[in-house]
Coordinates of C-alpha atoms and ligand atoms in Angstrom, one line a residue:
M20 CA 31.9 128.0 62.6
M21 CA 31.7 131.4 64.3
Q22 CA 28.2 132.8 64.6
N23 CA 27.5 136.5 64.3
S24 CA 25.5 138.1 67.0
P25 CA 23.0 140.8 65.9
V26 CA 25.3 143.5 67.2
N27 CA 28.3 142.1 65.2
Q28 CA 26.1 141.9 62.2
Q29 CA 25.3 145.5 62.5
E30 CA 29.0 146.5 62.8
G31 CA 29.9 144.0 60.1
A32 CA 27.3 145.7 57.8
R33 CA 29.2 148.9 58.0
R34 CA 32.7 147.6 57.2
V35 CA 34.9 150.3 55.7
V36 CA 38.6 150.3 54.7
V37 CA 40.3 153.5 53.9
L38 CA 43.6 153.5 52.1
S39 CA 45.6 156.8 51.5
G40 CA 49.0 157.5 50.3
P41 CA 50.7 159.9 47.8
S42 CA 49.9 159.2 44.2
G43 CA 52.8 158.0 42.2
S44 CA 54.0 155.6 44.9
G45 CA 52.8 152.4 43.2
K46 CA 49.4 152.7 44.9
T47 CA 47.4 151.8 41.7
T48 CA 49.2 148.5 41.3
L49 CA 48.9 147.7 45.0
V50 CA 45.1 148.5 45.0
R51 CA 44.6 146.2 41.9
R52 CA 46.4 143.4 43.7
L53 CA 44.4 143.9 46.9
L54 CA 41.1 143.8 45.0
Q55 CA 42.1 140.5 43.5
E56 CA 43.8 138.8 46.4
A57 CA 42.5 140.1 49.7
P58 CA 41.4 137.3 52.0
V59 CA 38.2 139.3 52.7
R60 CA 35.5 140.6 50.3
L61 CA 36.6 144.0 49.2
V62 CA 34.3 146.1 47.0
K63 CA 35.9 149.2 45.6
A64 CA 33.9 152.4 46.2
V65 CA 34.1 154.1 42.8
S66 CA 34.8 157.8 43.5
A67 CA 33.3 160.7 41.6
T68 CA 35.6 163.4 40.2
T69 CA 35.5 166.5 38.0
R70 CA 38.8 165.8 36.4
Q71 CA 39.0 164.4 32.8
P72 CA 39.4 160.7 32.3
R73 CA 42.9 159.4 31.3
P74 CA 43.0 157.4 28.1
T75 CA 43.0 154.0 29.9
E76 CA 40.2 154.9 32.4
K77 CA 36.7 153.6 32.1
P78 CA 33.8 155.7 33.4
G79 CA 31.9 153.9 36.2
D80 CA 34.9 151.6 36.7
D81 CA 37.8 153.9 37.6
Y82 CA 35.7 157.0 38.5
Y83 CA 32.4 158.5 37.8
F84 CA 33.4 161.5 35.7
L85 CA 31.1 164.4 36.5
T86 CA 30.9 167.9 35.4
D87 CA 31.5 170.5 38.0
A88 CA 27.8 171.5 38.0
E89 CA 26.7 167.8 38.5
F90 CA 29.2 167.2 41.2
R91 CA 28.0 170.3 43.1
R92 CA 24.4 169.4 42.7
R93 CA 25.0 166.0 44.2
L94 CA 27.0 167.6 47.0
R95 CA 24.0 169.9 47.8
D96 CA 21.7 166.9 47.7
G97 CA 23.9 165.3 50.4
E98 CA 25.0 162.4 48.2
F99 CA 28.6 162.4 49.4
V100 CA 30.1 160.9 52.5
E101 CA 33.2 163.1 51.9
H102 CA 34.7 165.2 49.2
A103 CA 37.9 167.2 48.8
E104 CA 39.7 169.3 46.3
V105 CA 42.8 167.1 45.9
F106 CA 46.3 168.7 46.1
G107 CA 45.3 172.1 44.8
S108 CA 44.5 170.5 41.4
G109 CA 41.3 172.5 41.2
F110 CA 39.4 169.2 40.7
L111 CA 36.9 167.8 43.1
Y112 CA 36.9 164.2 44.3
G113 CA 34.3 162.5 46.5
T114 CA 32.9 159.3 47.8
L115 CA 29.2 158.7 47.1
R116 CA 27.2 157.2 50.0
S117 CA 25.5 154.9 47.4
E118 CA 29.0 153.3 46.8
L119 CA 29.3 152.3 50.5
E120 CA 25.8 150.9 50.5
R121 CA 26.5 148.9 47.3
A122 CA 29.5 147.3 49.1
W123 CA 27.6 146.5 52.2
K124 CA 24.6 145.1 50.3
D125 CA 27.2 142.8 48.7
A126 CA 28.3 141.7 52.2
G127 CA 31.7 143.3 51.6
W128 CA 34.1 145.8 52.9
A129 CA 33.7 149.2 51.2
F130 CA 37.2 149.9 50.0
L131 CA 38.0 153.6 49.8
E132 CA 41.2 154.9 48.1
I133 CA 41.0 158.5 49.0
D134 CA 43.3 161.4 50.1
V135 CA 43.9 162.4 53.7
Q136 CA 41.4 165.2 53.8
G137 CA 38.7 162.8 52.8
A138 CA 40.0 160.1 55.1
L139 CA 39.8 162.3 58.2
K140 CA 36.1 163.0 57.4
V141 CA 35.4 159.3 56.9
M142 CA 37.1 158.5 60.3
Q143 CA 34.7 160.9 62.0
Q144 CA 31.7 159.3 60.5
Y145 CA 32.8 155.7 60.7
P146 CA 35.1 155.5 63.7
E147 CA 35.2 151.7 63.3
A148 CA 36.8 152.0 59.8
V149 CA 40.1 150.3 59.2
T150 CA 42.5 153.0 58.1
I151 CA 45.8 152.4 56.3
F152 CA 48.4 154.9 55.2
L153 CA 50.9 153.9 52.6
R154 CA 54.2 155.6 52.5
A155 CA 57.7 155.2 50.9
S156 CA 60.5 154.4 53.3
S157 CA 61.9 158.0 52.9
P158 CA 61.2 161.2 51.0
Q159 CA 64.1 160.5 48.7
E160 CA 62.7 157.1 47.8
F161 CA 59.4 158.6 47.0
E162 CA 60.9 161.3 44.8
R163 CA 62.9 158.6 43.0
R164 CA 59.8 156.6 42.2
L165 CA 57.8 159.6 41.1
R166 CA 60.6 160.6 38.7
K167 CA 61.0 157.1 37.4
R168 CA 57.3 157.1 36.5
G169 CA 58.0 160.1 34.4
T170 CA 54.5 161.1 33.8
E171 CA 54.6 164.5 35.5
A172 CA 55.9 167.8 34.3
E173 CA 58.4 169.3 36.8
G174 CA 55.9 171.8 38.1
L175 CA 53.3 169.2 38.9
L176 CA 56.0 166.9 40.3
Q177 CA 57.0 169.6 42.8
K178 CA 53.4 170.0 43.7
R179 CA 52.9 166.3 44.3
L180 CA 56.1 166.2 46.4
A181 CA 54.8 169.1 48.5
A182 CA 51.4 167.4 48.9
A183 CA 53.0 164.1 49.9
A184 CA 55.0 165.9 52.6
E185 CA 51.8 167.5 53.9
E186 CA 50.0 164.1 53.8
L187 CA 52.8 162.4 55.7
K188 CA 52.2 164.7 58.6
L189 CA 48.8 163.1 59.1
A190 CA 50.0 159.5 58.8
D191 CA 49.8 159.1 62.6
R192 CA 46.0 159.6 62.4
Y193 CA 45.7 156.2 60.7
Q194 CA 45.6 152.9 62.5
H195 CA 48.2 151.3 60.2
V196 CA 51.2 152.8 58.3
V197 CA 52.5 150.4 55.7
V198 CA 55.8 151.0 53.8
N199 CA 55.2 150.5 50.1
D200 CA 58.8 150.2 48.8
E201 CA 58.3 146.5 48.1
L202 CA 55.0 145.6 46.5
E203 CA 54.8 141.9 47.6
Q204 CA 55.6 142.8 51.2
A205 CA 53.0 145.6 51.2
V206 CA 50.3 143.3 49.8
R207 CA 51.1 140.7 52.4
E208 CA 51.0 143.2 55.2
I209 CA 47.6 144.7 54.2
C210 CA 46.1 141.3 53.6
A211 CA 47.1 140.3 57.1
I212 CA 45.6 143.5 58.6
L213 CA 42.3 142.8 56.8
K214 CA 42.2 139.2 57.8
A215 CA 42.8 140.1 61.4
E216 CA 40.1 142.7 61.3
E217 CA 37.5 140.4 59.8
Y218 CA 38.3 137.8 62.4
R219 CA 38.1 140.3 65.2
R220 CA 34.6 141.5 64.0
N221 CA 33.3 138.0 63.4
A222 CA 34.5 136.9 66.8
G223 CA 32.9 140.0 68.5
Ligands
5GP322 P1 44.1 160.6 40.5 O1 43.6 161.9 39.9 O2 45.6 160.5 40.3 O3 43.3 159.4 40.1 O4 43.9 160.8 42.1 C1 44.4 161.8 42.8 C2 44.2 161.6 44.3 O5 42.8 161.7 44.5 C3 44.6 160.3 44.9 O6 45.6 160.6 45.9 C4 43.4 159.7 45.5 O7 43.7 159.1 46.7 C5 42.5 160.9 45.6 N1 41.1 160.5 45.5 C6 40.5 159.7 44.6 N2 39.2 159.5 44.9 C7 38.9 160.3 46.0 C8 37.7 160.5 46.7 O8 36.6 160.0 46.5 N3 37.8 161.4 47.8 C9 39.0 162.0 48.1 N4 39.0 162.8 49.2 N5 40.1 161.8 47.5 C10 40.1 160.9 46.4

């Protein structure tokens, strides 16, 4: 059995995984699989947002749905680790510090599924965070998937495509870039990354 030194315990106590990638690329399914199957303890940091819940979403589970005023009050009170207005949607999204603490208290990795703007801020605050960028093999493949999903009006779809192209420019700021064309392969790759990171930290 590997023993943790006090230093490693300290580092281990602040374990953070950041996953970003354009929405509509199968990210939701992938995240669900990772939360179920990862070889390390992942605790999803539930984000706060000012957008409306979708019919299938549960408050406190998928997001904390806040009014604009409540979101801004919490922001002023310093409750957020990061926040961003995502792809010009006009809606705010943010990670509450209390969510990270909840994960760590639970001896887990805080798992953040956030956009690139938020991810860059988290990288500054937690340089030891494991960062993963999910991408399609090509812009054409990404567009094909987004159209197949068929949930977006053309205008919004164009907006998402433009946002995805912008996000892709920042992919090299992440430690790992994983191609998400094939779900099983992506799950396996990310599980291997997490296992290696857990091992590295425990081994000191
Ligand atoms: P959706 O509205 O489709 O659930 O999410 C839209 C985008 O918001 C996703 O790309 C997701 O990564 C991003 N997002 C979700 N939660 C957060 C958060 O707490 N902070 C930031 N910066 N982005 C978030």
